[in-house]
mmCIF file of C-alpha atoms in Angstrom:
data_model
loop_
_atom_site.group_PDB
_atom_site.id
_atom_site.type_symbol
_atom_site.label_atom_id
_atom_site.label_comp_id
_atom_site.label_asym_id
_atom_site.label_seq_id
_atom_site.Cartn_x
_atom_site.Cartn_y
_atom_site.Cartn_z
ATOM 1 C CA MET Z 30 -16.808 -31.869 -62.338
ATOM 2 C CA LYS Z 31 -15.507 -29.603 -59.599
ATOM 3 C CA THR Z 32 -14.769 -31.072 -56.119
ATOM 4 C CA ASN Z 33 -15.938 -29.322 -52.923
ATOM 5 C CA PRO Z 34 -12.923 -28.512 -50.657
ATOM 6 C CA PHE Z 35 -14.970 -29.034 -47.483
ATOM 7 C CA ASN Z 36 -15.733 -32.655 -48.435
ATOM 8 C CA SER Z 37 -12.010 -33.333 -48.844
ATOM 9 C CA ILE Z 38 -11.257 -32.025 -45.348
ATOM 10 C CA ILE Z 39 -13.964 -34.231 -43.758
ATOM 11 C CA MET Z 40 -12.688 -37.349 -45.550
ATOM 12 C CA LEU Z 41 -9.102 -36.624 -44.422
ATOM 13 C CA ALA Z 42 -10.166 -36.281 -40.749
ATOM 14 C CA ALA Z 43 -12.074 -39.572 -40.899
ATOM 15 C CA CYS Z 44 -9.023 -41.406 -42.276
ATOM 16 C CA LEU Z 45 -6.790 -39.980 -39.547
ATOM 17 C CA GLY Z 46 -9.263 -41.069 -36.855
ATOM 18 C CA LEU Z 47 -9.451 -44.596 -38.298
ATOM 19 C CA PHE Z 48 -5.664 -44.861 -38.425
ATOM 20 C CA SER Z 49 -5.370 -43.674 -34.804
ATOM 21 C CA ALA Z 50 -7.966 -46.223 -33.602
ATOM 22 C CA CYS Z 51 -6.209 -49.052 -35.408
ATOM 23 C CA SER Z 52 -2.816 -48.163 -33.996
ATOM 24 C CA SER Z 53 -4.142 -47.830 -30.403
ATOM 25 C CA SER Z 54 -5.718 -51.302 -30.467
ATOM 26 C CA GLU Z 55 -2.367 -52.876 -31.283
ATOM 27 C CA SER Z 56 0.457 -53.277 -28.798
ATOM 28 C CA GLY Z 57 3.495 -55.456 -28.302
ATOM 29 C CA THR Z 58 5.442 -57.360 -30.877
ATOM 30 C CA ASN Z 59 2.959 -60.233 -30.978
ATOM 31 C CA GLY Z 60 -0.089 -58.079 -31.573
ATOM 32 C CA VAL Z 61 -1.624 -59.016 -28.138
ATOM 33 C CA LYS Z 62 -3.919 -56.399 -26.527
ATOM 34 C CA LYS Z 63 -2.398 -54.813 -23.413
ATOM 35 C CA VAL Z 64 -4.819 -54.607 -20.378
ATOM 36 C CA LYS Z 65 -4.004 -51.893 -17.813
ATOM 37 C CA GLU Z 66 -3.823 -53.112 -14.188
ATOM 38 C CA PRO Z 67 -6.332 -51.416 -11.802
ATOM 39 C CA LYS Z 68 -4.817 -48.819 -9.530
ATOM 40 C CA ALA Z 69 -4.825 -49.406 -5.723
ATOM 41 C CA ALA Z 70 -7.399 -47.347 -3.853
ATOM 42 C CA ALA Z 71 -5.868 -44.321 -2.137
ATOM 43 C CA PHE Z 72 -6.936 -43.658 1.456
ATOM 44 C CA GLN Z 73 -5.682 -41.712 4.449
ATOM 45 C CA LEU Z 74 -4.162 -44.041 7.051
ATOM 46 C CA GLY Z 75 -3.757 -43.649 10.821
ATOM 47 C CA GLU Z 76 -2.960 -45.674 13.946
ATOM 48 C CA VAL Z 77 -4.883 -47.158 16.858
ATOM 49 C CA THR Z 78 -3.853 -45.388 20.088
ATOM 50 C CA THR Z 79 -4.620 -45.456 23.827
ATOM 51 C CA ALA Z 80 -4.937 -41.689 24.191
ATOM 52 C CA PRO Z 81 -7.916 -40.615 26.358
ATOM 53 C CA VAL Z 82 -10.891 -39.125 24.596
ATOM 54 C CA GLY Z 83 -10.742 -36.024 26.801
ATOM 55 C CA GLN Z 84 -14.289 -35.103 25.923
ATOM 56 C CA GLN Z 85 -16.071 -32.545 28.060
ATOM 57 C CA ILE Z 86 -19.729 -33.391 28.379
ATOM 58 C CA GLN Z 87 -22.550 -31.185 29.630
ATOM 59 C CA LEU Z 88 -25.499 -32.687 31.471
ATOM 60 C CA PRO Z 89 -28.604 -31.152 33.067
ATOM 61 C CA ALA Z 90 -28.780 -31.303 36.862
ATOM 62 C CA GLU Z 91 -31.102 -30.253 39.680
ATOM 63 C CA PHE Z 92 -30.436 -28.874 43.149
ATOM 64 C CA MET Z 93 -32.057 -30.715 46.030
ATOM 65 C CA ALA Z 94 -32.070 -30.040 49.764
ATOM 66 C CA TYR Z 95 -29.349 -31.952 51.589
ATOM 67 C CA GLN Z 96 -31.991 -33.146 54.074
ATOM 68 C CA GLU Z 97 -35.749 -32.876 53.697
ATOM 69 C CA VAL Z 98 -38.530 -34.264 55.842
ATOM 70 C CA SER Z 99 -42.308 -34.143 55.743
ATOM 71 C CA ILE Z 100 -43.573 -33.899 59.326
ATOM 72 C CA TYR Z 101 -46.672 -35.967 60.113
ATOM 73 C CA PRO Z 102 -48.336 -36.403 63.538
ATOM 74 C CA LYS Z 103 -47.185 -39.389 65.593
ATOM 75 C CA ALA Z 104 -50.180 -39.195 67.946
ATOM 76 C CA ASP Z 105 -53.856 -38.369 67.595
ATOM 77 C CA GLY Z 106 -54.903 -34.953 68.800
ATOM 78 C CA PHE Z 107 -55.922 -31.391 68.004
ATOM 79 C CA VAL Z 108 -53.541 -28.654 66.916
ATOM 80 C CA LYS Z 109 -53.147 -26.264 69.844
ATOM 81 C CA ASN Z 110 -50.362 -23.930 68.688
ATOM 82 C CA VAL Z 111 -48.332 -23.578 65.481
ATOM 83 C CA LEU Z 112 -45.143 -21.693 66.313
ATOM 84 C CA VAL Z 113 -43.660 -21.533 62.780
ATOM 85 C CA ASP Z 114 -44.831 -20.634 59.297
ATOM 86 C CA ARG Z 115 -43.610 -20.929 55.719
ATOM 87 C CA GLY Z 116 -40.084 -19.501 55.479
ATOM 88 C CA SER Z 117 -39.279 -19.783 59.197
ATOM 89 C CA ALA Z 118 -35.673 -20.689 60.017
ATOM 90 C CA VAL Z 119 -35.467 -23.239 62.817
ATOM 91 C CA ARG Z 120 -32.731 -25.010 64.768
ATOM 92 C CA LYS Z 121 -32.577 -28.653 65.727
ATOM 93 C CA GLY Z 122 -34.814 -29.269 68.763
ATOM 94 C CA ASP Z 123 -36.924 -26.134 68.362
ATOM 95 C CA VAL Z 124 -40.644 -26.562 69.113
ATOM 96 C CA LEU Z 125 -42.607 -26.291 65.875
ATOM 97 C CA MET Z 126 -46.101 -27.219 66.978
ATOM 98 C CA ILE Z 127 -48.028 -28.266 70.101
ATOM 99 C CA LEU Z 128 -50.906 -30.748 69.970
ATOM 100 C CA GLU Z 129 -53.408 -31.514 72.724
ATOM 101 C CA ALA Z 130 -55.123 -34.815 73.528
ATOM 102 C CA PRO Z 131 -57.055 -34.766 76.876
ATOM 103 C CA GLU Z 132 -57.750 -38.524 76.743
ATOM 104 C CA THR Z 133 -54.049 -39.220 76.489
ATOM 105 C CA GLU Z 134 -53.450 -37.146 79.613
ATOM 106 C CA GLN Z 135 -56.056 -39.160 81.516
ATOM 107 C CA GLN Z 136 -54.621 -42.446 80.306
ATOM 108 C CA LEU Z 137 -51.210 -41.339 81.491
ATOM 109 C CA VAL Z 138 -52.550 -40.532 84.982
ATOM 110 C CA ALA Z 139 -54.254 -43.934 85.178
ATOM 111 C CA ALA Z 140 -51.131 -45.708 83.985
ATOM 112 C CA ARG Z 141 -49.023 -43.973 86.619
ATOM 113 C CA SER Z 142 -51.512 -44.961 89.329
ATOM 114 C CA ASN Z 143 -51.486 -48.605 88.230
ATOM 115 C CA TYR Z 144 -47.706 -48.613 88.166
ATOM 116 C CA LEU Z 145 -47.452 -47.252 91.695
ATOM 117 C CA LYS Z 146 -50.018 -49.827 92.884
ATOM 118 C CA ALA Z 147 -48.094 -52.663 91.311
ATOM 119 C CA GLN Z 148 -44.876 -51.391 92.872
ATOM 120 C CA ALA Z 149 -46.503 -51.343 96.338
ATOM 121 C CA MET Z 150 -47.774 -54.911 95.921
ATOM 122 C CA LEU Z 151 -44.335 -56.031 94.814
ATOM 123 C CA VAL Z 152 -42.722 -54.465 97.908
ATOM 124 C CA ALA Z 153 -45.257 -56.229 100.171
ATOM 125 C CA SER Z 154 -44.800 -59.637 98.545
ATOM 126 C CA LYS Z 155 -41.026 -59.298 98.706
ATOM 127 C CA GLU Z 156 -41.187 -58.535 102.424
ATOM 128 C CA HIS Z 157 -43.564 -61.449 103.054
ATOM 129 C CA TYR Z 158 -41.266 -63.869 101.228
ATOM 130 C CA ARG Z 159 -38.225 -62.543 103.120
ATOM 131 C CA ARG Z 160 -39.854 -63.112 106.502
ATOM 132 C CA LEU Z 161 -41.037 -66.624 105.611
ATOM 133 C CA LYS Z 162 -37.587 -67.539 104.443
ATOM 134 C CA ALA Z 163 -36.077 -66.199 107.658
ATOM 135 C CA SER Z 164 -38.535 -68.337 109.670
ATOM 136 C CA THR Z 165 -37.303 -71.519 108.048
ATOM 137 C CA ARG Z 166 -34.330 -71.394 110.383
ATOM 138 C CA ILE Z 167 -36.648 -72.832 113.027
ATOM 139 C CA THR Z 168 -37.502 -76.347 111.933
ATOM 140 C CA GLY Z 169 -41.190 -76.914 111.260
ATOM 141 C CA SER Z 170 -42.262 -73.283 111.671
ATOM 142 C CA VAL Z 171 -42.943 -72.752 107.912
ATOM 143 C CA SER Z 172 -44.034 -75.379 105.439
ATOM 144 C CA ALA Z 173 -42.253 -75.726 102.130
ATOM 145 C CA LEU Z 174 -45.556 -75.105 100.272
ATOM 146 C CA ASP Z 175 -46.076 -71.728 101.972
ATOM 147 C CA LEU Z 176 -42.543 -70.694 101.108
ATOM 148 C CA GLU Z 177 -42.965 -71.664 97.442
ATOM 149 C CA SER Z 178 -46.339 -69.872 97.247
ATOM 150 C CA ALA Z 179 -44.808 -66.684 98.671
ATOM 151 C CA HIS Z 180 -41.972 -66.878 96.130
ATOM 152 C CA ALA Z 181 -44.437 -67.350 93.259
ATOM 153 C CA LYS Z 182 -46.500 -64.375 94.494
ATOM 154 C CA MET Z 183 -43.402 -62.222 94.623
ATOM 155 C CA MET Z 184 -42.427 -63.164 91.030
ATOM 156 C CA ALA Z 185 -45.964 -62.510 89.750
ATOM 157 C CA ASP Z 186 -46.053 -59.082 91.403
ATOM 158 C CA SER Z 187 -42.655 -58.291 89.889
ATOM 159 C CA ALA Z 188 -43.909 -59.158 86.383
ATOM 160 C CA SER Z 189 -47.053 -57.110 86.927
ATOM 161 C CA ALA Z 190 -45.013 -54.115 88.052
ATOM 162 C CA MET Z 191 -42.794 -54.382 84.961
ATOM 163 C CA GLY Z 192 -45.857 -54.464 82.709
ATOM 164 C CA GLU Z 193 -47.379 -51.390 84.335
ATOM 165 C CA GLN Z 194 -44.053 -49.597 84.093
ATOM 166 C CA ALA Z 195 -43.843 -50.315 80.343
ATOM 167 C CA ASN Z 196 -47.408 -49.073 79.835
ATOM 168 C CA PHE Z 197 -46.658 -45.900 81.757
ATOM 169 C CA ALA Z 198 -43.463 -45.304 79.722
ATOM 170 C CA ALA Z 199 -45.328 -45.820 76.429
ATOM 171 C CA LEU Z 200 -48.013 -43.289 77.332
ATOM 172 C CA THR Z 201 -45.327 -40.865 78.477
ATOM 173 C CA GLN Z 202 -43.688 -41.224 75.063
ATOM 174 C CA ILE Z 203 -47.009 -40.625 73.314
ATOM 175 C CA LYS Z 204 -47.470 -37.480 75.359
ATOM 176 C CA GLY Z 205 -44.042 -36.369 74.167
ATOM 177 C CA TYR Z 206 -45.240 -36.748 70.580
ATOM 178 C CA LEU Z 207 -47.759 -33.979 71.216
ATOM 179 C CA THR Z 208 -44.843 -31.542 71.152
ATOM 180 C CA VAL Z 209 -43.449 -31.482 67.584
ATOM 181 C CA ARG Z 210 -39.746 -30.548 67.369
ATOM 182 C CA ALA Z 211 -37.366 -29.870 64.485
ATOM 183 C CA PRO Z 212 -35.154 -32.887 63.673
ATOM 184 C CA PHE Z 213 -32.411 -30.694 62.132
ATOM 185 C CA ASP Z 214 -31.575 -27.091 61.221
ATOM 186 C CA GLY Z 215 -33.502 -25.844 58.237
ATOM 187 C CA ILE Z 216 -36.274 -23.801 56.679
ATOM 188 C CA ILE Z 217 -40.001 -24.507 56.895
ATOM 189 C CA THR Z 218 -41.148 -24.643 53.271
ATOM 190 C CA GLU Z 219 -44.716 -25.852 53.733
ATOM 191 C CA ARG Z 220 -47.445 -25.484 56.350
ATOM 192 C CA ASN Z 221 -50.786 -27.217 55.958
ATOM 193 C CA VAL Z 222 -52.491 -27.052 59.395
ATOM 194 C CA HIS Z 223 -53.841 -24.386 61.724
ATOM 195 C CA PRO Z 224 -54.962 -24.359 65.377
ATOM 196 C CA GLY Z 225 -58.026 -26.508 65.997
ATOM 197 C CA ALA Z 226 -57.308 -29.005 63.198
ATOM 198 C CA LEU Z 227 -57.700 -32.696 64.050
ATOM 199 C CA VAL Z 228 -54.606 -34.678 63.173
ATOM 200 C CA GLY Z 229 -53.538 -38.231 63.817
ATOM 201 C CA SER Z 230 -51.471 -41.121 62.559
ATOM 202 C CA GLY Z 231 -54.588 -43.031 61.571
ATOM 203 C CA LEU Z 232 -56.333 -40.173 59.779
ATOM 204 C CA LYS Z 233 -56.238 -39.682 56.028
ATOM 205 C CA GLN Z 234 -54.478 -36.392 55.407
ATOM 206 C CA ALA Z 235 -53.974 -34.513 52.163
ATOM 207 C CA GLY Z 236 -50.358 -33.747 53.055
ATOM 208 C CA PRO Z 237 -47.889 -33.326 55.893
ATOM 209 C CA MET Z 238 -48.415 -30.826 58.670
ATOM 210 C CA LEU Z 239 -45.065 -29.178 57.920
ATOM 211 C CA ASN Z 240 -42.204 -29.613 55.474
ATOM 212 C CA LEU Z 241 -38.623 -28.908 56.576
ATOM 213 C CA GLN Z 242 -35.573 -28.525 54.308
ATOM 214 C CA GLN Z 243 -31.884 -28.076 55.057
ATOM 215 C CA GLN Z 244 -30.865 -25.381 52.592
ATOM 216 C CA ASP Z 245 -27.435 -24.242 53.797
ATOM 217 C CA ARG Z 246 -26.071 -27.371 52.136
ATOM 218 C CA LEU Z 247 -27.495 -28.795 48.904
ATOM 219 C CA ARG Z 248 -27.140 -31.832 46.687
ATOM 220 C CA LEU Z 249 -26.606 -31.250 42.967
ATOM 221 C CA VAL Z 250 -28.061 -34.378 41.367
ATOM 222 C CA VAL Z 251 -27.137 -35.347 37.798
ATOM 223 C CA ASP Z 252 -27.913 -38.499 35.785
ATOM 224 C CA VAL Z 253 -24.848 -39.650 33.843
ATOM 225 C CA PRO Z 254 -25.439 -41.839 30.742
ATOM 226 C CA GLU Z 255 -24.136 -45.392 30.813
ATOM 227 C CA ASN Z 256 -21.348 -44.692 28.279
ATOM 228 C CA TYR Z 257 -19.723 -42.138 30.597
ATOM 229 C CA SER Z 258 -20.507 -43.517 34.064
ATOM 230 C CA LEU Z 259 -17.535 -45.913 34.139
ATOM 231 C CA GLY Z 260 -15.161 -42.978 33.671
ATOM 232 C CA LEU Z 261 -16.383 -41.114 36.778
ATOM 233 C CA LYS Z 262 -14.731 -41.426 40.185
ATOM 234 C CA LYS Z 263 -15.546 -40.019 43.605
ATOM 235 C CA GLY Z 264 -13.665 -36.770 44.171
ATOM 236 C CA ARG Z 265 -13.342 -35.954 40.472
ATOM 237 C CA PRO Z 266 -13.631 -32.172 39.901
ATOM 238 C CA VAL Z 267 -16.571 -30.775 37.968
ATOM 239 C CA SER Z 268 -17.808 -27.320 37.044
ATOM 240 C CA TYR Z 269 -21.375 -26.112 36.749
ATOM 241 C CA HIS Z 270 -23.400 -23.008 36.169
ATOM 242 C CA VAL Z 271 -26.867 -22.193 37.419
ATOM 243 C CA ASN Z 272 -29.431 -21.348 34.773
ATOM 244 C CA ALA Z 273 -30.909 -18.592 36.956
ATOM 245 C CA MET Z 274 -27.456 -16.995 37.439
ATOM 246 C CA PRO Z 275 -26.019 -16.410 33.958
ATOM 247 C CA GLY Z 276 -22.328 -15.582 33.782
ATOM 248 C CA GLU Z 277 -21.395 -17.272 37.081
ATOM 249 C CA ASN Z 278 -19.414 -20.513 37.137
ATOM 250 C CA PHE Z 279 -19.047 -22.791 40.156
ATOM 251 C CA LYS Z 280 -16.624 -25.583 41.017
ATOM 252 C CA GLY Z 281 -17.249 -28.821 42.888
ATOM 253 C CA THR Z 282 -16.306 -32.470 43.197
ATOM 254 C CA ILE Z 283 -18.260 -35.700 42.881
ATOM 255 C CA SER Z 284 -19.353 -36.611 46.412
ATOM 256 C CA ARG Z 285 -21.147 -39.906 45.834
ATOM 257 C CA ARG Z 286 -22.485 -42.267 43.160
ATOM 258 C CA SER Z 287 -25.565 -44.448 43.289
ATOM 259 C CA GLY Z 288 -23.650 -47.500 42.027
ATOM 260 C CA ASN Z 289 -26.492 -48.804 39.859
ATOM 261 C CA MET Z 290 -28.138 -48.056 36.524
ATOM 262 C CA ASN Z 291 -31.589 -46.579 36.189
ATOM 263 C CA LEU Z 292 -33.303 -49.231 34.077
ATOM 264 C CA LYS Z 293 -35.603 -46.698 32.448
ATOM 265 C CA PHE Z 294 -33.011 -44.108 31.379
ATOM 266 C CA ARG Z 295 -29.838 -46.281 31.411
ATOM 267 C CA SER Z 296 -28.024 -43.756 33.572
ATOM 268 C CA GLU Z 297 -26.316 -43.555 36.981
ATOM 269 C CA THR Z 298 -27.220 -40.892 39.534
ATOM 270 C CA VAL Z 299 -24.284 -38.810 40.769
ATOM 271 C CA GLU Z 300 -24.386 -36.217 43.571
ATOM 272 C CA ILE Z 301 -22.234 -33.134 44.169
ATOM 273 C CA ASP Z 302 -22.343 -31.465 47.601
ATOM 274 C CA VAL Z 303 -22.829 -27.695 47.382
ATOM 275 C CA ASN Z 304 -22.091 -25.214 50.168
ATOM 276 C CA ASN Z 305 -25.048 -22.814 50.174
ATOM 277 C CA SER Z 306 -24.521 -20.842 53.382
ATOM 278 C CA THR Z 307 -25.794 -17.672 51.676
ATOM 279 C CA ARG Z 308 -28.872 -19.572 50.466
ATOM 280 C CA ARG Z 309 -28.696 -17.922 47.029
ATOM 281 C CA ILE Z 310 -29.386 -21.230 45.343
ATOM 282 C CA LYS Z 311 -32.825 -22.691 46.006
ATOM 283 C CA PRO Z 312 -33.730 -26.384 45.980
ATOM 284 C CA GLY Z 313 -35.413 -27.182 42.685
ATOM 285 C CA MET Z 314 -33.231 -24.879 40.558
ATOM 286 C CA PHE Z 315 -31.632 -26.320 37.425
ATOM 287 C CA ALA Z 316 -27.964 -26.295 36.463
ATOM 288 C CA GLU Z 317 -25.662 -27.459 33.667
ATOM 289 C CA VAL Z 318 -22.786 -29.672 34.826
ATOM 290 C CA SER Z 319 -19.572 -29.931 32.785
ATOM 291 C CA LEU Z 320 -17.274 -32.888 33.407
ATOM 292 C CA VAL Z 321 -14.523 -34.836 31.700
ATOM 293 C CA PRO Z 322 -14.831 -38.602 32.269
ATOM 294 C CA GLU Z 323 -11.721 -40.723 32.638
ATOM 295 C CA ALA Z 324 -10.811 -43.085 29.841
ATOM 296 C CA THR Z 325 -12.591 -46.434 29.968
ATOM 297 C CA GLN Z 326 -10.310 -49.194 31.197
ATOM 298 C CA GLY Z 327 -9.041 -51.342 28.329
ATOM 299 C CA ALA Z 328 -10.337 -49.013 25.620
ATOM 300 C CA LEU Z 329 -8.431 -48.057 22.464
ATOM 301 C CA THR Z 330 -9.077 -44.863 20.552
ATOM 302 C CA VAL Z 331 -9.392 -44.212 16.834
ATOM 303 C CA PRO Z 332 -10.429 -41.165 14.806
ATOM 304 C CA THR Z 333 -14.207 -40.844 14.800
ATOM 305 C CA THR Z 334 -14.249 -40.954 10.978
ATOM 306 C CA ALA Z 335 -12.580 -44.392 11.071
ATOM 307 C CA VAL Z 336 -15.689 -46.086 12.486
ATOM 308 C CA VAL Z 337 -18.115 -47.340 9.841
ATOM 309 C CA ALA Z 338 -21.655 -48.065 11.007
ATOM 310 C CA SER Z 339 -24.200 -49.987 8.990
ATOM 311 C CA THR Z 340 -27.535 -51.555 9.794
ATOM 312 C CA GLU Z 341 -25.836 -54.905 10.443
ATOM 313 C CA ARG Z 342 -22.504 -54.112 12.054
ATOM 314 C CA GLN Z 343 -20.032 -51.519 13.290
ATOM 315 C CA TYR Z 344 -16.411 -51.843 12.227
ATOM 316 C CA VAL Z 345 -13.099 -50.200 11.411
ATOM 317 C CA ILE Z 346 -10.939 -50.988 8.359
ATOM 318 C CA ARG Z 347 -7.494 -52.254 9.316
ATOM 319 C CA VAL Z 348 -4.566 -52.528 6.895
ATOM 320 C CA ASP Z 349 -2.832 -55.915 7.144
ATOM 321 C CA SER Z 350 0.880 -56.594 6.591
ATOM 322 C CA LEU Z 351 0.328 -56.936 2.819
ATOM 323 C CA GLY Z 352 -1.485 -53.606 2.567
ATOM 324 C CA ASN Z 353 -4.953 -55.126 2.088
ATOM 325 C CA SER Z 354 -8.108 -53.911 3.767
ATOM 326 C CA GLU Z 355 -9.483 -55.988 6.668
ATOM 327 C CA PHE Z 356 -12.772 -55.378 8.475
ATOM 328 C CA VAL Z 357 -12.674 -55.550 12.316
ATOM 329 C CA ASP Z 358 -15.959 -55.464 14.248
ATOM 330 C CA VAL Z 359 -15.877 -53.050 17.198
ATOM 331 C CA ARG Z 360 -18.067 -51.693 19.963
ATOM 332 C CA THR Z 361 -17.812 -47.967 20.663
ATOM 333 C CA GLY Z 362 -17.528 -46.215 24.026
ATOM 334 C CA GLN Z 363 -16.965 -42.559 24.826
ATOM 335 C CA ARG Z 364 -16.621 -40.275 21.865
ATOM 336 C CA SER Z 365 -15.839 -36.704 20.969
ATOM 337 C CA SER Z 366 -15.900 -34.854 17.687
ATOM 338 C CA ASN Z 367 -12.418 -36.151 16.795
ATOM 339 C CA VAL Z 368 -11.795 -39.520 18.498
ATOM 340 C CA THR Z 369 -13.861 -42.476 19.682
ATOM 341 C CA GLU Z 370 -13.190 -45.310 22.128
ATOM 342 C CA VAL Z 371 -13.453 -48.759 20.547
ATOM 343 C CA PHE Z 372 -13.402 -52.317 21.864
ATOM 344 C CA GLY Z 373 -12.566 -55.212 19.562
ATOM 345 C CA ASP Z 374 -9.794 -57.320 18.038
ATOM 346 C CA LEU Z 375 -7.443 -54.353 17.701
ATOM 347 C CA HIS Z 376 -4.028 -53.531 19.135
ATOM 348 C CA LYS Z 377 -2.168 -50.319 19.763
ATOM 349 C CA GLY Z 378 -0.262 -49.286 16.638
ATOM 350 C CA ASP Z 379 -2.494 -51.103 14.138
ATOM 351 C CA LYS Z 380 -2.822 -49.236 10.831
ATOM 352 C CA ILE Z 381 -6.393 -48.246 10.027
ATOM 353 C CA VAL Z 382 -8.208 -46.244 7.368
ATOM 354 C CA VAL Z 383 -9.058 -42.821 8.757
ATOM 355 C CA ASN Z 384 -11.457 -41.700 6.014
ATOM 356 C CA ALA Z 385 -13.305 -45.033 5.891
ATOM 357 C CA ARG Z 386 -16.309 -45.575 3.609
ATOM 358 C CA ASN Z 387 -18.897 -48.323 3.618
ATOM 359 C CA ASP Z 388 -18.431 -48.914 -0.126
ATOM 360 C CA LEU Z 389 -14.878 -50.151 0.366
ATOM 361 C CA LYS Z 390 -14.587 -53.930 -0.077
ATOM 362 C CA GLN Z 391 -12.580 -56.268 2.109
ATOM 363 C CA GLY Z 392 -9.231 -57.435 0.696
ATOM 364 C CA VAL Z 393 -8.657 -54.372 -1.498
ATOM 365 C CA LYS Z 394 -5.107 -53.137 -1.899
ATOM 366 C CA LEU Z 395 -4.759 -49.789 -0.149
ATOM 367 C CA VAL Z 396 -2.349 -46.949 -0.793
ATOM 368 C CA ALA Z 397 -1.864 -44.118 1.661
ATOM 369 C CA ASN Z 398 -2.391 -40.575 0.423
#
């Protein structure tokens, strides 16, 4: 019977495969199986440093008038004259509006009359007391009771005169309130009354009579998030650009800080004084502020990729003296695209895993790439 050559080739290949499998399962002189040791995981290593983050952050801001006041009436009366209108530029002390109150004028006249009367009575009682006291030089000419009564009358008239004087001064002040003056230099931005309108401190009004803003100097107000507020100091330079003026950049410095955190937004309000003598910038305009916070005191920095965040913790992987991985819990601060501030049980110069992964186990032998 004739053999098929293809069957012979298949049988030969099977025998060679069996021989190879048998020889690979044997090792050593004693026939013991040799188990390969697992290789150490290869990772990129770096160091913990104290270098500042140097991150430039951009925050929205709003221009506000350096001073702004809503002018309400201090006395009851009718509007007689309004000498300004929306957009009027005024100087401190300029008359803005004149009110009239005829009853106040009459009360002032009556108060002046009562004051003069009280003054006259005081002069008479003083003279009477002086003469009685002079008569006491002659023994028995004036009784002690008469002298004491004259002194009491003089003191009562003095108190009455002081009371009438205070009443007269108060009404004089109220009359002065009928002339409304500008408390500082600025621009009238709102006018809500016209001649003939009844105004008064006790009346319910929809709004102020006038609104005055100082616009030659502005406040640029920006809310800085909690993570960056500690790195800001008074006098630190900033740059900003106005959304309505594309292509123009402005410089400034931090003028003041609020010193507390807004509980709703977890931010601190910072102000930048802006010289606006040309009045190109209007209160209410928006801007973008660029600033570089200082490094947080006591913070260390690591590459951003070295921080591993999970639902339970936030940590970096440190390499101990034996080359094993060690998890260190940290709290992060300022961050940029490359580095992040961390706070935890770390020291400058510690070796850490730069390309950390959350699937790496603690205590694993690490080998640097």
